[in-house]
Tab-separated table of C-alpha atoms and ligand atoms in Angstrom:
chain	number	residue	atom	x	y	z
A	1	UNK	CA	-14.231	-15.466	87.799
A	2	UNK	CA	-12.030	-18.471	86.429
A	3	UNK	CA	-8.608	-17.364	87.533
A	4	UNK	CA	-6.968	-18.286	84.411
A	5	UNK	CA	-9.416	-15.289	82.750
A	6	UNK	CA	-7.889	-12.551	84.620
A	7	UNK	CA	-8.320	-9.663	82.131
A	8	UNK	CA	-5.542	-7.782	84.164
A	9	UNK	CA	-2.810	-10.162	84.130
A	10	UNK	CA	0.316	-10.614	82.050
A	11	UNK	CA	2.542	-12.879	81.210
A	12	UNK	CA	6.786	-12.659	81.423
A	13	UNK	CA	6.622	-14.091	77.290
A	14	UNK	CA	6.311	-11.981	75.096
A	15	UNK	CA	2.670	-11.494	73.693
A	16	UNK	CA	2.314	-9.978	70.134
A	17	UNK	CA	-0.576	-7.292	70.034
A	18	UNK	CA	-3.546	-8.857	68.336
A	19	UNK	CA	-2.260	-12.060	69.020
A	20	UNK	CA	-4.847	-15.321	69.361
A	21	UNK	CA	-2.862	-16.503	72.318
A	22	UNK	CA	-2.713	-14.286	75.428
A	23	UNK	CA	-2.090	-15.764	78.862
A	24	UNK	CA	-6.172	-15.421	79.187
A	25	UNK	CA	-6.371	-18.094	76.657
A	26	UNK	CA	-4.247	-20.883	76.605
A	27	UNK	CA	-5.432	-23.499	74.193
A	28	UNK	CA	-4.630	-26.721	74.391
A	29	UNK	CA	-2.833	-28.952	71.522
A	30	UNK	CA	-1.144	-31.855	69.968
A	31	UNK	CA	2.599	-30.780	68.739
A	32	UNK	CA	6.100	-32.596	67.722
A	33	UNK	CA	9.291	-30.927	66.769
A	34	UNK	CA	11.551	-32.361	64.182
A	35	UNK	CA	9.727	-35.270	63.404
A	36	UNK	CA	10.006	-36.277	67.448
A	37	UNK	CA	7.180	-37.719	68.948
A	38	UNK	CA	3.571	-35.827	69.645
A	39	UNK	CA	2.551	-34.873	72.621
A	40	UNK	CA	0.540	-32.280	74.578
A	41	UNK	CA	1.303	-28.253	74.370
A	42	UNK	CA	-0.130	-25.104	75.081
A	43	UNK	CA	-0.414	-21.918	73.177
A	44	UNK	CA	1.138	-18.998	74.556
A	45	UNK	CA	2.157	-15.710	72.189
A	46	UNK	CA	4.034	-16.608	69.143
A	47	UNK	CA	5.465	-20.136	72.202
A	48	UNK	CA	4.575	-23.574	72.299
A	49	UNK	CA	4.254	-24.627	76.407
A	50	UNK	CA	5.511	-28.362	76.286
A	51	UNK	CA	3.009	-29.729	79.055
A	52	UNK	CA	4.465	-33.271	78.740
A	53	UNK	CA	8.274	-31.800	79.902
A	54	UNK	CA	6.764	-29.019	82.239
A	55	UNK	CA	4.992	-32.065	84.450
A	56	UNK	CA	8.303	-33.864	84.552
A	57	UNK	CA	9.487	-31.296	85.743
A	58	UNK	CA	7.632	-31.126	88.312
A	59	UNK	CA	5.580	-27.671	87.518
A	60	UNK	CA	2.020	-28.928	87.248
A	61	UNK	CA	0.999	-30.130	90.594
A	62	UNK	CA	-3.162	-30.164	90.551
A	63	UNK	CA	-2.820	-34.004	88.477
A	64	UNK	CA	-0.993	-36.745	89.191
A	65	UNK	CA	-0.489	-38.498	86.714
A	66	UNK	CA	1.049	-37.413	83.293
A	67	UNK	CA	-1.727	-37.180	80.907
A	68	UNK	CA	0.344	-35.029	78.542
A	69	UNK	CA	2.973	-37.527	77.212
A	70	UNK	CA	0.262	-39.173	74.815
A	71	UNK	CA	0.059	-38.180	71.302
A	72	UNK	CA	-3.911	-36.857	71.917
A	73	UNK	CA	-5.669	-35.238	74.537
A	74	UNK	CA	-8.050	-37.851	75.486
A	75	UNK	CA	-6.204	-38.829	78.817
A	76	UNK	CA	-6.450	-35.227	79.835
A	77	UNK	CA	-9.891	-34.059	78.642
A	78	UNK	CA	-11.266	-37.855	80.612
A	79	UNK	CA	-10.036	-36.202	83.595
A	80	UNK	CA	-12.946	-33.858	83.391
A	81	UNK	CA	-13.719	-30.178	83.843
A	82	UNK	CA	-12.283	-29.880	87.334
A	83	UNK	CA	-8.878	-31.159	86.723
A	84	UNK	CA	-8.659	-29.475	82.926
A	85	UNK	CA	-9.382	-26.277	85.246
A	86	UNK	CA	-6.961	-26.205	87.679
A	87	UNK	CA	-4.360	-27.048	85.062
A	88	UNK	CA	-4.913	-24.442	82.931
A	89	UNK	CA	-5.270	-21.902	86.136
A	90	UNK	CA	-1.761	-23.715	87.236
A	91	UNK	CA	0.135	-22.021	83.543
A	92	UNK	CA	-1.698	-18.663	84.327
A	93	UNK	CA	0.047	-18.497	87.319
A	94	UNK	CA	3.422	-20.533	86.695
A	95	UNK	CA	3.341	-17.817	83.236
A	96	UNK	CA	2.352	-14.783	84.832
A	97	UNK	CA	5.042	-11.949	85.256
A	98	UNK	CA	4.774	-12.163	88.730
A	99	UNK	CA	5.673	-15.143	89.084
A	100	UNK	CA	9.266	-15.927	89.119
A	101	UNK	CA	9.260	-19.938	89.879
A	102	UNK	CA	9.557	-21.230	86.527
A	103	UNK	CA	10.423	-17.211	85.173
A	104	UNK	CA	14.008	-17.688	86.942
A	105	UNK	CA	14.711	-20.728	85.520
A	106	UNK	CA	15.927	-20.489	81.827
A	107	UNK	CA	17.379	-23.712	81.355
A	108	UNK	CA	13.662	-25.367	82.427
A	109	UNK	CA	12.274	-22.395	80.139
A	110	UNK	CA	14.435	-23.147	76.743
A	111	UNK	CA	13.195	-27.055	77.705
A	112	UNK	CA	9.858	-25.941	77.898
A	113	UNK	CA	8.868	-23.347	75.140
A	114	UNK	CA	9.491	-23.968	71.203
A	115	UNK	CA	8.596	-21.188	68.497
A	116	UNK	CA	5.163	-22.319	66.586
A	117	UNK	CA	6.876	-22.042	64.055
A	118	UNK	CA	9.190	-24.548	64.800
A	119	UNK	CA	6.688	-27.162	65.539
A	120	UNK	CA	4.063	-29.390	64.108
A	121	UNK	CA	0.626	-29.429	65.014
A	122	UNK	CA	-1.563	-32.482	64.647
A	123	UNK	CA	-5.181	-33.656	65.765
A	124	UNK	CA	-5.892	-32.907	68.952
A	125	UNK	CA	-7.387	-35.622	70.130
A	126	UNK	CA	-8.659	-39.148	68.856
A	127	UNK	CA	-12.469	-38.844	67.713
A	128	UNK	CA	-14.459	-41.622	68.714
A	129	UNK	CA	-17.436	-40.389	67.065
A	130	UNK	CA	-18.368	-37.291	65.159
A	131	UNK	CA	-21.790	-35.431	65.176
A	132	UNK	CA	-22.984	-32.924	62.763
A	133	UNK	CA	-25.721	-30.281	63.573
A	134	UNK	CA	-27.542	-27.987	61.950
A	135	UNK	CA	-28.411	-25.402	63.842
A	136	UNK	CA	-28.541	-22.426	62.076
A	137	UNK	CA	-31.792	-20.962	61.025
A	138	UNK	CA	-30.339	-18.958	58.567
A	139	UNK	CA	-28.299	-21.580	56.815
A	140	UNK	CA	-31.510	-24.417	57.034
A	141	UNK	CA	-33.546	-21.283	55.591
A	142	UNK	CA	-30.996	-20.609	52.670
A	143	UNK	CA	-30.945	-24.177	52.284
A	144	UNK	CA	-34.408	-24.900	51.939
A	145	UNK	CA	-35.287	-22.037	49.927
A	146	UNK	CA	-32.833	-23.132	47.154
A	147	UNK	CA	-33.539	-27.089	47.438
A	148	UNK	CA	-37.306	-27.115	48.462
A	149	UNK	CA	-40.058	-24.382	48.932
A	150	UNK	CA	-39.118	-20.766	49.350
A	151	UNK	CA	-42.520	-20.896	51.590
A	152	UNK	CA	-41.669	-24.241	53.583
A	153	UNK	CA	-38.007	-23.234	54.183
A	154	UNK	CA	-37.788	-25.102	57.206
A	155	UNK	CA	-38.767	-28.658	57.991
A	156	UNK	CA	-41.336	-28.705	60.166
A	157	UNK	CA	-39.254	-30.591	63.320
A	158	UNK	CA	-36.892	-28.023	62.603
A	159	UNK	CA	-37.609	-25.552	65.249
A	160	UNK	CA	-38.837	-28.421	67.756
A	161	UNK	CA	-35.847	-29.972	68.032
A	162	UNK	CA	-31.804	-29.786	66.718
A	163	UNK	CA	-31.129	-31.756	63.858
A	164	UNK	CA	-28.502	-33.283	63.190
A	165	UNK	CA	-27.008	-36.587	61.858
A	166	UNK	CA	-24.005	-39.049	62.686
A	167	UNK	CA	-21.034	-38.160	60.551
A	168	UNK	CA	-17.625	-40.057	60.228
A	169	UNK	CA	-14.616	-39.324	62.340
A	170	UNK	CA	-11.997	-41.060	60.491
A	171	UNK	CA	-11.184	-38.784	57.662
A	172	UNK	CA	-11.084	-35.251	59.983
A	173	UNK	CA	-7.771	-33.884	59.860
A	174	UNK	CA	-6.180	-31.105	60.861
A	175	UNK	CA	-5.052	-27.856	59.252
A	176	UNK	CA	-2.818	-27.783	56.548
A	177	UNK	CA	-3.583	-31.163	55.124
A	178	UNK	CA	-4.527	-30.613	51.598
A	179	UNK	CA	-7.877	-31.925	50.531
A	180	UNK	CA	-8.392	-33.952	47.085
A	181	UNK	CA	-11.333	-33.298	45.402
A	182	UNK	CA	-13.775	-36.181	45.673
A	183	UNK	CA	-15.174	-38.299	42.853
A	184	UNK	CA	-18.970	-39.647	43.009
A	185	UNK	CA	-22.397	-40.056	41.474
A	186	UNK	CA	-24.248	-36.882	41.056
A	187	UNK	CA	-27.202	-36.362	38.511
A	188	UNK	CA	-26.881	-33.105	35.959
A	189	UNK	CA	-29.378	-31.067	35.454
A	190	UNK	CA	-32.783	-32.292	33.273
A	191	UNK	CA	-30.414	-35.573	33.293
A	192	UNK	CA	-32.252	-38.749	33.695
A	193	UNK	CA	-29.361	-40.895	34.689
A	194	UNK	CA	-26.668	-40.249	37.288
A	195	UNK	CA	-22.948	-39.571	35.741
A	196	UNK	CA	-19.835	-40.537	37.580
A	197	UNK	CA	-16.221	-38.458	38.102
A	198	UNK	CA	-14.516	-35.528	39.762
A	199	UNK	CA	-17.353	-33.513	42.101
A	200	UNK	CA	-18.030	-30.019	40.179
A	201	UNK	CA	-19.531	-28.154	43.602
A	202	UNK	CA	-17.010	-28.690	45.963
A	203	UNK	CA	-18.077	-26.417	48.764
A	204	UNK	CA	-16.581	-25.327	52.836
A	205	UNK	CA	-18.716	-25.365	55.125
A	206	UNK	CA	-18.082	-22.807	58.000
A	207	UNK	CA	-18.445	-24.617	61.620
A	208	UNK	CA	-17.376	-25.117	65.247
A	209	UNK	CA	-16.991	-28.026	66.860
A	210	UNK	CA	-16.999	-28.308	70.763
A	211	UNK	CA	-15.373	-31.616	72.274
A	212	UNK	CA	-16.572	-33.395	75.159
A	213	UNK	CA	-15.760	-34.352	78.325
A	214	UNK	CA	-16.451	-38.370	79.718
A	215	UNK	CA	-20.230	-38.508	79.723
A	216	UNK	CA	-22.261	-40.675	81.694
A	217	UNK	CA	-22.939	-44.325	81.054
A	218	UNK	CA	-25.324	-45.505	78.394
A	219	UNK	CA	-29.463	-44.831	79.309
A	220	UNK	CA	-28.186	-41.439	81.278
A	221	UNK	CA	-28.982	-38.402	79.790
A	222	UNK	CA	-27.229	-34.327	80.098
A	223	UNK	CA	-29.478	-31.793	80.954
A	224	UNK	CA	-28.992	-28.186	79.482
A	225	UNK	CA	-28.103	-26.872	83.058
A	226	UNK	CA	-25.458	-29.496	83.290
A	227	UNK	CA	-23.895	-29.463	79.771
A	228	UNK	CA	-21.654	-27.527	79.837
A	229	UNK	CA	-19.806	-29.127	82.074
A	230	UNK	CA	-19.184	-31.795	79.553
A	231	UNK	CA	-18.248	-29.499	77.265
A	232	UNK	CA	-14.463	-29.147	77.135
A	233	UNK	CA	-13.407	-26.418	74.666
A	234	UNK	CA	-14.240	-25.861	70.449
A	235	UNK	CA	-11.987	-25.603	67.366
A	236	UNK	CA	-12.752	-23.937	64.157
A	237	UNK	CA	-14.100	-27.102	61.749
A	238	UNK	CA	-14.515	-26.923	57.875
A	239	UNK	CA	-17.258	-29.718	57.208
A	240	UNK	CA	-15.821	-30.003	53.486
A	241	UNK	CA	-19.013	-30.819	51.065
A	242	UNK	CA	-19.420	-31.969	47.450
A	243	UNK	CA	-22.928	-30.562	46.659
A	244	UNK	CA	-23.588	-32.019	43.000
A	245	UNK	CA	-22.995	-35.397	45.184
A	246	UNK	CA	-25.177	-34.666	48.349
A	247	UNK	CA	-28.214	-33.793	46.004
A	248	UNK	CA	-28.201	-36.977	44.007
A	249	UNK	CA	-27.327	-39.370	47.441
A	250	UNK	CA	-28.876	-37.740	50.160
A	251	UNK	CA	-32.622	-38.909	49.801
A	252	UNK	CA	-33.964	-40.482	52.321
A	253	UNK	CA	-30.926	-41.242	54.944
A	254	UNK	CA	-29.320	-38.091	54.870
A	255	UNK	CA	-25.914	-36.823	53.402
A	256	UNK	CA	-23.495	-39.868	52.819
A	257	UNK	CA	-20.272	-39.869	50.458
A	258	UNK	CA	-20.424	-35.775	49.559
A	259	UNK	CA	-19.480	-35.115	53.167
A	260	UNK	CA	-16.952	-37.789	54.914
A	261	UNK	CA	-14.427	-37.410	52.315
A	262	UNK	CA	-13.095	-34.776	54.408
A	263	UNK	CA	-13.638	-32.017	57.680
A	264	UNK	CA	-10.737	-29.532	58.486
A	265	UNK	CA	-10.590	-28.683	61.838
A	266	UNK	CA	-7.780	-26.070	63.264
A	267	UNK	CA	-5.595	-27.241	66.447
A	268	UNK	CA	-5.988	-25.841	69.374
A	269	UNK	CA	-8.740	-26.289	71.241
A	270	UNK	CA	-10.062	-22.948	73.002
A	271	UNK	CA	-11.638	-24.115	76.286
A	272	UNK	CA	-14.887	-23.349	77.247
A	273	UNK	CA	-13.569	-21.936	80.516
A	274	UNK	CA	-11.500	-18.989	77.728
A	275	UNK	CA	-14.917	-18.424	76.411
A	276	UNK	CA	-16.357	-17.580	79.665
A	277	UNK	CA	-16.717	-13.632	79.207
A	278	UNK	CA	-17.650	-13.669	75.619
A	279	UNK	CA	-21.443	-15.240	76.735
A	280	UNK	CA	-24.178	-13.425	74.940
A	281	UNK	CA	-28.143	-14.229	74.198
A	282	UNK	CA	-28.901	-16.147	71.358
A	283	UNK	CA	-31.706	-15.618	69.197
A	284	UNK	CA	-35.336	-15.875	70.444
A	285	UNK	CA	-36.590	-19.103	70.313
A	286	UNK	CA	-40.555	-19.395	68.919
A	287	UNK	CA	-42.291	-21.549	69.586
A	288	UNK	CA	-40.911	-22.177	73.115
A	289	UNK	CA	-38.964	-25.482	73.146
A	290	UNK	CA	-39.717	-28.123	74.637
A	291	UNK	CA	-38.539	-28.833	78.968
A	292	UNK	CA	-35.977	-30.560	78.002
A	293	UNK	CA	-34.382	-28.069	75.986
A	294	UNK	CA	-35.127	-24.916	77.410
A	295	UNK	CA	-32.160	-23.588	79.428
A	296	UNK	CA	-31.043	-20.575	81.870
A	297	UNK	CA	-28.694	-17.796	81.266
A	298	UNK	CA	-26.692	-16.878	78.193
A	299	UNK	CA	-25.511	-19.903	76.215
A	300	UNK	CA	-23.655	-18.663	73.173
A	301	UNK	CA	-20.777	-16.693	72.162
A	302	UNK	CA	-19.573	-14.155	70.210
A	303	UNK	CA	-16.986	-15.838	67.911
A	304	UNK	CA	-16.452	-13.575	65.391
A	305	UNK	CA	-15.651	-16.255	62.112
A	306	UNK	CA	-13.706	-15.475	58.869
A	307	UNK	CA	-13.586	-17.630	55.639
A	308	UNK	CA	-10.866	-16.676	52.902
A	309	UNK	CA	-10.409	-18.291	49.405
A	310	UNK	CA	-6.479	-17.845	48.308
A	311	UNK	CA	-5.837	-18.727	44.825
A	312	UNK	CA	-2.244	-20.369	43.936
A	313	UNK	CA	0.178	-17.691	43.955
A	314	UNK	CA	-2.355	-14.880	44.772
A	315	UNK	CA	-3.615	-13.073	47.473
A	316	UNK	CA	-6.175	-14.168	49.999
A	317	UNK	CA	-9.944	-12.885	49.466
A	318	UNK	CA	-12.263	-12.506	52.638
A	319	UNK	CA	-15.690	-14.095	51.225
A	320	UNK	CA	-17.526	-14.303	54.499
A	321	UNK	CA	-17.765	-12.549	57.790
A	322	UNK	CA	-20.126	-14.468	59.971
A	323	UNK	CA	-20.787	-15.138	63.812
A	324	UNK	CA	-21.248	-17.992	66.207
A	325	UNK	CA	-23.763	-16.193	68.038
A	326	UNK	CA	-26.114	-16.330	65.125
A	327	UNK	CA	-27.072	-20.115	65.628
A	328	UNK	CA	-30.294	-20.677	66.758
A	329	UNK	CA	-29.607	-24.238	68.697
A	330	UNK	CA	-27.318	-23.597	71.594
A	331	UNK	CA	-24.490	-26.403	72.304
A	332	UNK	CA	-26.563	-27.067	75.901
A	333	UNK	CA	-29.272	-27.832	73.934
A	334	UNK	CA	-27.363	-29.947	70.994
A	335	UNK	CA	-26.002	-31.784	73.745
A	336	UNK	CA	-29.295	-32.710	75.998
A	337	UNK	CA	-31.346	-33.342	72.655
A	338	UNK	CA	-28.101	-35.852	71.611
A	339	UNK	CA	-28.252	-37.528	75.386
A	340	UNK	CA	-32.010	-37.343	76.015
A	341	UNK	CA	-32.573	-40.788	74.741
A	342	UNK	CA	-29.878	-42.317	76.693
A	343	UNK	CA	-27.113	-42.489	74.185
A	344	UNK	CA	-23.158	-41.677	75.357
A	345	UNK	CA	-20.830	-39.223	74.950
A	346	UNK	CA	-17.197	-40.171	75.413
A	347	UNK	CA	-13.788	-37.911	75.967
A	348	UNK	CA	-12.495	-36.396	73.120
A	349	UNK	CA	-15.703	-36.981	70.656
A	350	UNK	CA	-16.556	-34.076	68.459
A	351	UNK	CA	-19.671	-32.148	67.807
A	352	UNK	CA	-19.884	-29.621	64.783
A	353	UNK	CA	-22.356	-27.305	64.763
A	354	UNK	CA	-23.656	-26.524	61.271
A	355	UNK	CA	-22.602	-24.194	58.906
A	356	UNK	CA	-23.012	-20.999	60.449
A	357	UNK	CA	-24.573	-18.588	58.213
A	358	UNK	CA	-25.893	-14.694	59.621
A	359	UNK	CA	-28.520	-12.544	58.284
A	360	UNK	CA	-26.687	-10.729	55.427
A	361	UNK	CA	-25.438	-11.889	52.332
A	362	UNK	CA	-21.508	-11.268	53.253
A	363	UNK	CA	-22.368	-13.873	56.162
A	364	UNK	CA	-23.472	-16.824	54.659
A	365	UNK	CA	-21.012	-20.238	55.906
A	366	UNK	CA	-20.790	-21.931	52.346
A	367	UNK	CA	-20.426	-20.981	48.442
A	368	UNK	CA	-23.715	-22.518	47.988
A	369	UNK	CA	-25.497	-19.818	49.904
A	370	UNK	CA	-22.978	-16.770	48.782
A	371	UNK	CA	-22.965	-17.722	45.464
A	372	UNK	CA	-26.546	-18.578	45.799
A	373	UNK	CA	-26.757	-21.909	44.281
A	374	UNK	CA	-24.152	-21.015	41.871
A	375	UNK	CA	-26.397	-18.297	40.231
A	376	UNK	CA	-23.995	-15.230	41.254
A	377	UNK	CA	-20.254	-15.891	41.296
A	378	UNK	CA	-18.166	-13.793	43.562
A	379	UNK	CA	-15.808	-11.636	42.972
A	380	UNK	CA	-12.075	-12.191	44.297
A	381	UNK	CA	-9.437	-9.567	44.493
A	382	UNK	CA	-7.491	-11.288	41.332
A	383	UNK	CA	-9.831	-10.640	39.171
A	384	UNK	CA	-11.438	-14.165	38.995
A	385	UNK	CA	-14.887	-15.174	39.865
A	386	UNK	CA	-16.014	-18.275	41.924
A	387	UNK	CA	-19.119	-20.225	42.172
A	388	UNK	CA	-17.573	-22.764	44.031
A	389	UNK	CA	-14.229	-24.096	45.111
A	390	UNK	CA	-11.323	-24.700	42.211
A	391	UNK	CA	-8.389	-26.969	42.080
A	392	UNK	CA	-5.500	-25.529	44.277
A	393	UNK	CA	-7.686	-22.811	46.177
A	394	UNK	CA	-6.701	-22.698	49.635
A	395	UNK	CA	-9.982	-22.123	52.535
A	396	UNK	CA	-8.608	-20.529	55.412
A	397	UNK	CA	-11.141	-20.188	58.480
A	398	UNK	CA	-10.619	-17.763	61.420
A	399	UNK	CA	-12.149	-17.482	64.760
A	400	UNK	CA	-11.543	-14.787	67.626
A	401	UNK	CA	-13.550	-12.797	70.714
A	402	UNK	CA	-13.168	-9.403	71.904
A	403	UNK	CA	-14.861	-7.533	74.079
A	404	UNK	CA	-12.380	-4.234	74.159
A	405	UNK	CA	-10.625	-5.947	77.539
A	406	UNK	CA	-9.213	-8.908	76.238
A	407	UNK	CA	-9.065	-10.640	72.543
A	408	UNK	CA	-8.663	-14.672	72.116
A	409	UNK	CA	-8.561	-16.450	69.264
A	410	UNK	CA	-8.435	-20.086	67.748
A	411	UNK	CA	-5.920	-19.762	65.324
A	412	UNK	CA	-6.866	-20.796	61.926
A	413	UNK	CA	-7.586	-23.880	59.715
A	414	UNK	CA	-6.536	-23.818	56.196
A	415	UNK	CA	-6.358	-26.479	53.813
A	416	UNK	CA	-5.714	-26.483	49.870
A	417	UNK	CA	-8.057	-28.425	47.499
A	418	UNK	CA	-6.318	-30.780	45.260
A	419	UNK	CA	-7.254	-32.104	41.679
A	420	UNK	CA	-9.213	-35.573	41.903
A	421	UNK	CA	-7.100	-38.896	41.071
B	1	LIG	MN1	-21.866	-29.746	58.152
């Protein structure tokens, strides 16, 4: 067992029941306080750790060099899985109630810890380059049904291989930003001729993302057995979509303008390592893939997943309960398929995995699929129906495990749309 996972231990700060931040999780983050400069932290209760004063300190001794005084985590997550390891069993222990080093100490500790609610939280780490899966068989089913064939839901690579297509990693931001509506081409229905102005299907998409460790060099490929090792932890990611745009644009390259206006992703990135005993089977894969993407042992996770719609001055409606779990494509396999021809994965790129839809109708990842193409609005608790997202609605997304010993969670990214320009 990681040490860092001990169900058993606790820490000498104080841990709110139900919290998304016990000592078994510790998520790593980018933070500043008043406006000061950004730099690495770790999520502990209701605290912000402050990794970048803690190692001048001297308190982290399994690295070197300071990796945390950078405004992203790219310097640490390069170091690879080892090193993010022993750092992350290093707080357990320094934070443990047993401990009394650091415990002792409380000028080093009011140097150390800030409230989170005192602090801002940014993007954890600079994307290089962004990938987009699509590796639910649900969602591609929904999909398909509404766009294509009913009969011919799926493609027919689709359950050869994971799809998935090269998004854009300058416009993903973190929680909290607000999100204007984007303006585009889209062509109305029985129209002839494509109309310009404000997108009227502006759509969430509910996703993970898992970030990467330093890859190998260009021509080298991951194998599933070896993946996640270069897998350094996941946040919550809301691949925002304009769907009146992707139908008109996406023939034949794939979806252009109605998706990089805009992905949400929440801050703290839950390592892998935290994920450890939340493994579970994932669906039954027929026909059997191909070598390279067959794999050994469990290689998903039961992330429970949450979407809410708030309206402007009114309560918060949940309109989706879904599960990681559910997708068919593990990230192993994502990962092999993405290297098997040779091309390289740096520190600190980003990997979404699809919108992650389940097998029930209160489990679908996007208003496209709950409100079924816009056929059948949903309900919210004030009264008002939606068919897709309005000006000023807020989309909250929420992930968390438990397995009755311990409960860790990622947080939450929200973001409110705005009117277009
Ligand atoms: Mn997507």
């Amino acid at each position: 067992m990681i040490d860092a996972n001990n169900p058993d231990r606790k820490s000498f700060i104080d841990v709110p029941e139900n919290s998304d931040f016990p000592i078994q999780n510790l998520p790593f983050g980018i933070f500043s306080v008043n406006g000061d400069f950004q730099r690495a932290g770790v999520a502990l209760g209701n605290k912000v750790i402050d990794l970048d004063t803690l190692f001048k300190l001297g308190y982290i001794k399994s690295i070197d060099e300071n990796v945390f005084e950078y405004p992203m985590l790219n310097a640490f997550i390069a170091l690879g899985k080892d090193s993010t390891r022993a750092v992350r069993n290093e707080l357990a222990n320094l934070f443990d109630e047993k401990n009394y080093e650091l415990q002792n100490n409380k000028g080093h500790l009011n140097q150390v810890l800030f409230d989170q609610n005192n602090v801002e939280m940014h993007l954890p780490v600079e994307i290089g380059d962004y990938t987009d899966f699509y590796s639910s068989r649900e969602h591609a089913t929904n999909v398909g049904t509404m766009f294509r064939d009913p009969k011919n839901a799926l493609m027919p690579n689709w359950l050869h291989l994971p799809v998935g297509y090269h998004g854009r990693s300058s416009s993903i931001i973190p929680s909290g930003i607000p999100v204007k509506r984007p303006k585009g081409q889209s062509l109305p229905p029985n129209a002839e001729t494509p109309v310009f102005g404000p997108s009227q299907r502006m759509d969430f998409e509910l996703e993970m993302a898992f970030i990467s460790h330093q890859g190998k060099p260009i021509g080298d490929s991951i194998s599933t057995t070896e993946a996640e090792n270069y897998i350094f932890g996941m946040v919550v990611f809301n691949d925002w979509s304009a769907r009146d745009l992707q139908k008109w644009e996406y023939v034949p390259l794939g979806p252009f303008l109605a998706k990089n206006f805009a992905s949400s992703v929440s801050p703290w990135i839950v390592t892998l390592d935290a994920l450890e005993p939340y493994r579970v089977e994932g669906p039954t894969q027929v026909p059997q893939p191909m070598p390279y993407l067959q794999f050994d042992g469990k290689k998903n996770f039961d992330i429970n997943l949450e979407v809410y719609i708030k309206p402007e001055n009114s309560q918060a409606s949940k309109v989706c309960q879904s599960n990681f779990k559910f997708l068919y494509w593990n990230m192993a396999q994502q990962l092999a398929h993405h290297t098997v021809n040779g091309c390289n994965i740096n520190a600190g790129d980003m990997f979404a995995s699809g919108t992650i839809s389940g097998p029930t109708k209160d489990s679908y990842g996007s208003m496209l699929e709950l409100s079924w193409g816009g056929k059948n609005p949903i309900k919210l608790a004030d009264g008002s129906e939606r068919k897709f997202i309005n000006d000023h609605d807020t989309v909250i997304m929420k992930a968390n495990c438990h397995n009755g010993k311990t409960r860790i969670g990622f947080g939450e990214v929200s973001s409110k749309v705005l009117p277009a320009s």
